[in-house]
XYZ file of C-alpha atoms in Angstrom:
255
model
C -27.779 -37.810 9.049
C -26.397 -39.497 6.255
C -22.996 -41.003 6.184
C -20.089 -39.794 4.564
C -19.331 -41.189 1.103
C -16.265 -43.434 1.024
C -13.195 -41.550 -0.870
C -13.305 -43.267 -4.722
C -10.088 -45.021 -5.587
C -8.719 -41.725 -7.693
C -9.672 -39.246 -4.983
C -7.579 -41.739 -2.526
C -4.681 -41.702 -4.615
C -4.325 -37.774 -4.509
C -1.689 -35.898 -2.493
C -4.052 -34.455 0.467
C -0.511 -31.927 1.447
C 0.106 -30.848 -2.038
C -1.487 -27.064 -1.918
C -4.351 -25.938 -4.559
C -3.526 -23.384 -6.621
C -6.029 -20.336 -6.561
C -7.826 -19.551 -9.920
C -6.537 -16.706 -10.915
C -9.853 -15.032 -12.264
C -11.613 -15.953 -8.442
C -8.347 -14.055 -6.779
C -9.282 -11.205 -9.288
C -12.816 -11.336 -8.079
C -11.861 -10.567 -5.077
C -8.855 -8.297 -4.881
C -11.452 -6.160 -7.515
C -13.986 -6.494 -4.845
C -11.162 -4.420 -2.612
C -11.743 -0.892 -2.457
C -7.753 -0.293 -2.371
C -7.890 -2.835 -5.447
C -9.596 -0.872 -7.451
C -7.776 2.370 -6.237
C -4.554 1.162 -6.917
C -5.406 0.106 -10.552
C -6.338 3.832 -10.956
C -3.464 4.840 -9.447
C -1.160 2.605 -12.093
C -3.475 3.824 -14.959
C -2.935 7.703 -13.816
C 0.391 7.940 -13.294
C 1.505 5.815 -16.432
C -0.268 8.700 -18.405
C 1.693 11.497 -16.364
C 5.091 9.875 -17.428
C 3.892 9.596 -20.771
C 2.763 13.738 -20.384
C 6.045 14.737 -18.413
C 8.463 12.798 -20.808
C 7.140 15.228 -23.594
C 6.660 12.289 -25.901
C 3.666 13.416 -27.707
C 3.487 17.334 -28.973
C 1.492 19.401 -26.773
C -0.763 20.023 -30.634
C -2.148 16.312 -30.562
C -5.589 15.868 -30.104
C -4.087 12.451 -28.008
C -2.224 14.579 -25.366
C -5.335 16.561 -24.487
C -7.225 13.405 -23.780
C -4.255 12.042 -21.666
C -5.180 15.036 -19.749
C -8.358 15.096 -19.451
C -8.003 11.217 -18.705
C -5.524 11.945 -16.077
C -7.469 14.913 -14.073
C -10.270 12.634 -13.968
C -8.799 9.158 -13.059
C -7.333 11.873 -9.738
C -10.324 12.673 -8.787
C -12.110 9.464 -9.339
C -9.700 8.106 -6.803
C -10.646 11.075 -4.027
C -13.991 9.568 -4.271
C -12.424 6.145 -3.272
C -11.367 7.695 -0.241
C -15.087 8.176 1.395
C -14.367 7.121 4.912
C -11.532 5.938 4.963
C -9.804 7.989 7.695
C -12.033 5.377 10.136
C -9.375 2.598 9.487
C -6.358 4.728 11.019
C -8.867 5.708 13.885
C -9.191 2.001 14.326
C -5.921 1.098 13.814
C -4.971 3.847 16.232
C -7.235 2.596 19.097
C -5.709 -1.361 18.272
C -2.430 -0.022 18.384
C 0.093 -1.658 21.128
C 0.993 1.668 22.978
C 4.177 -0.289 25.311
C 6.627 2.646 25.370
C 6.022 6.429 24.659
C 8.089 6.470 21.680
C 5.773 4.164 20.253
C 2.260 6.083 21.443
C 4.088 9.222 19.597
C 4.699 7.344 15.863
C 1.505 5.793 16.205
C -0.058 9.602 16.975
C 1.499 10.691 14.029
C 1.706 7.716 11.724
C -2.236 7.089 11.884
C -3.335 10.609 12.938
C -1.590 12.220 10.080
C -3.367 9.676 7.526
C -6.238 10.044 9.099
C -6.300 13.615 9.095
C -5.360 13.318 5.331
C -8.086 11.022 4.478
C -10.802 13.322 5.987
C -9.609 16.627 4.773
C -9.063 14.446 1.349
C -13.116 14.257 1.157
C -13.197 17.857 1.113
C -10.816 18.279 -1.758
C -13.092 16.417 -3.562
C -16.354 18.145 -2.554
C -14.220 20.777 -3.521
C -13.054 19.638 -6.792
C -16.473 18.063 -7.997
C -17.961 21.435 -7.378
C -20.394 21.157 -4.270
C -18.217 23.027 -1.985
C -16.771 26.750 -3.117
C -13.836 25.926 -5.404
C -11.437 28.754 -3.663
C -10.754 26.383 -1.047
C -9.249 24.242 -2.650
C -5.842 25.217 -2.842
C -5.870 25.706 1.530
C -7.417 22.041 1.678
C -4.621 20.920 -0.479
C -1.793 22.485 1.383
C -3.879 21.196 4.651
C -4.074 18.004 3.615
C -0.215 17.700 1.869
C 1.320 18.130 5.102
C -0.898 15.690 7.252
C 0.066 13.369 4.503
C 3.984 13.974 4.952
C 3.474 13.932 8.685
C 1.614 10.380 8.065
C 4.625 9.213 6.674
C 7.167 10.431 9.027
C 5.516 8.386 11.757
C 4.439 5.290 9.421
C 8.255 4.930 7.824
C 9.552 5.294 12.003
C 7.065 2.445 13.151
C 8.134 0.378 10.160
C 11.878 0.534 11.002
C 11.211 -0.261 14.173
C 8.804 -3.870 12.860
C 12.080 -4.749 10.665
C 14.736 -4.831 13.471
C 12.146 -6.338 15.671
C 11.859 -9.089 11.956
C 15.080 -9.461 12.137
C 16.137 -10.097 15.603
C 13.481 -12.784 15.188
C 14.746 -13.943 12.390
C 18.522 -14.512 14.066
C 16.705 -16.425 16.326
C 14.947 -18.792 14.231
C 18.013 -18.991 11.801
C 20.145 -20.033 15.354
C 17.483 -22.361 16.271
C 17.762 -24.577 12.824
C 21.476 -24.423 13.144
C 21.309 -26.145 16.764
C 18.387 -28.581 15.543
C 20.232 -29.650 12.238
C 23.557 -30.421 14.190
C 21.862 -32.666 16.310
C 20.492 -34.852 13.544
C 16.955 -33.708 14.119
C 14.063 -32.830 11.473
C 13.250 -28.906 11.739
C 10.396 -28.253 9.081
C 8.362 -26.358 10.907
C 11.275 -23.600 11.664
C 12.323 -23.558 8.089
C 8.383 -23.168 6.972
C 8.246 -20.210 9.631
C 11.597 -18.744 8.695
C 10.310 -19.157 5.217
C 6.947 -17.143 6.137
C 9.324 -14.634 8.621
C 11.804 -13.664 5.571
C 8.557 -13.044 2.955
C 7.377 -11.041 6.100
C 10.515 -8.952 6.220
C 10.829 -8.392 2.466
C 6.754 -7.107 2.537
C 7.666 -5.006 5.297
C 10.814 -3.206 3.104
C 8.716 -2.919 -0.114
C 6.255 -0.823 2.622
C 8.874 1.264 3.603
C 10.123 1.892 0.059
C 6.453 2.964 -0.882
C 5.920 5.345 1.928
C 9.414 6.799 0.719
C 7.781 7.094 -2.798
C 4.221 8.479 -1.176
C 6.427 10.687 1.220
C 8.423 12.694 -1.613
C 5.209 12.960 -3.715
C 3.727 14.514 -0.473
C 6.550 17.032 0.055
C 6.307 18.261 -3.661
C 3.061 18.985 -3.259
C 4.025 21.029 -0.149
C 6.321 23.045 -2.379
C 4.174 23.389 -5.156
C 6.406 21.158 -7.456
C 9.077 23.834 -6.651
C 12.843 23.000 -5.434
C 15.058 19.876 -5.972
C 13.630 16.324 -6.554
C 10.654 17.806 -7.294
C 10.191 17.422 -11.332
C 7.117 15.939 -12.946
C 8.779 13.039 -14.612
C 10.382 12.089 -11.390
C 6.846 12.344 -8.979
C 5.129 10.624 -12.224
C 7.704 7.467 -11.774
C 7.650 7.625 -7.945
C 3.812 7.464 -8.347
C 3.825 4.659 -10.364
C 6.610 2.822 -8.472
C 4.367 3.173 -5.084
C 1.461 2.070 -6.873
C 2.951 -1.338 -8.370
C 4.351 -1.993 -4.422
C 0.808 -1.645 -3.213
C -0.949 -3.268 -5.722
C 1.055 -6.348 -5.243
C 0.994 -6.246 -1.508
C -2.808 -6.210 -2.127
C -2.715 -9.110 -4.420
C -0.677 -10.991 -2.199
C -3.292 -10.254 1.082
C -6.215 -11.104 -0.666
């Protein structure tokens, strides 16, 4: 084996601690590699053109608004096509999923069993939509799939509540921990790097929550058809949008 080459004098006088910086077109690489990478880009790039239809900006005349539309209602089902199997992650997560108390076999049930059920029915939709399947059922795969979606995020906002209090109790902790180690004169780094890593954990885990709120009211409108309060086009097209920036950084951030 040959030996190791000595370190040259200007690799000797670098900081070995400092951290690299990732190149940013290698982290694109990869988060484009990402199947939810790609989605989520679609997802911006779809509802961005709904707010731009729903705020009645361009006249309905314009030879630009019907290829907004025609750009939209493909870009939707472009993304069913992304969903191809994915219902097998919440089967896995399901099996992985700490079942300690009752209350916590129930949200996982319903958190990961109502995406999943939406993710598989979802495949139909698009059969249906792309025109292999009969298009008449449609409309009952929607409504089928709508409410496992809702029922998805029922369970997946309850578990996430339940993370952040157990975040923050940890977080106490910690905080109490460097309070005790500071007054006695001693160095605490290592806390203050994890509280550091505990509080981005915490704010990750709110952005979540705020997108499943997002997801969940989309899901409900499409229960009702659009129909009823809190229901409008602009307002789904924003709350779209909104989820789909939380997501796609969360996915940037992971990756």
């Amino acid at each position: 084996m040959d030996p190791k080459p000595s370190p040259s004098p200007q690799n000797s006088n670098q900081t070995p601690n400092k951290p690299r910086q990732r190149d940013f077109l290698n982290h694109l690489e990869v988060y484009l590699a990402k199947r939810d990478g790609v989605d989520k880009l679609l997802k911006i790039s779809r509802y961005a053109t709904k707010i731009i239809l729903a705020s009645s900006l361009l006249p309905e005349t314009l030879i630009l608004t019907k290829r907004l539309k025609s750009f939209e209602s493909s870009v939707g089902l472009s993304r069913k096509a992304f969903r191809l199997g994915k219902f097998v992650q919440d089967v896995n997560a399901l099996r992985d999923s700490p079942f300690d108390t009752k209350q916590e076999i129930i949200l996982s049930i319903i958190a990961y069993g109502g995406e999943g059920l939406y993710y598989f029915v979802e495949q139909f939709v698009w059969l249906a939509k792309s025109g292999l399947i009969d298009s008449k059922h449609s409309k009952s795969l929607g409504k089928v799939s709508a409410w496992a979606e809702f029922a998805g995020y029922i369970g997946s906002i309850s578990l996430k509540f339940r993370d952040l209090k157990k975040l923050s109790e940890e977080e106490a902790c910690l905080e109490s921990s460097i309070e005790v180690t500071v007054t006695r004169g001693v160095g605490c780094q290592e806390e203050e790097k994890r509280l550091s890593k505990l509080r981005e954990k915490k704010l990750m885990k709110k952005l979540s929550i705020v997108q499943d709120f997002a997801d969940g009211l989309m899901a409900l409108a499409d229960i009702r058809d659009g129909r009823g309060r809190f229901s409008g086009p602009l307002l789904m097209s924003c709350a779209g949008l909104f989820s789909a920036l939380i997501s796609t950084h969360k996915n940037w951030v992971s990756c």
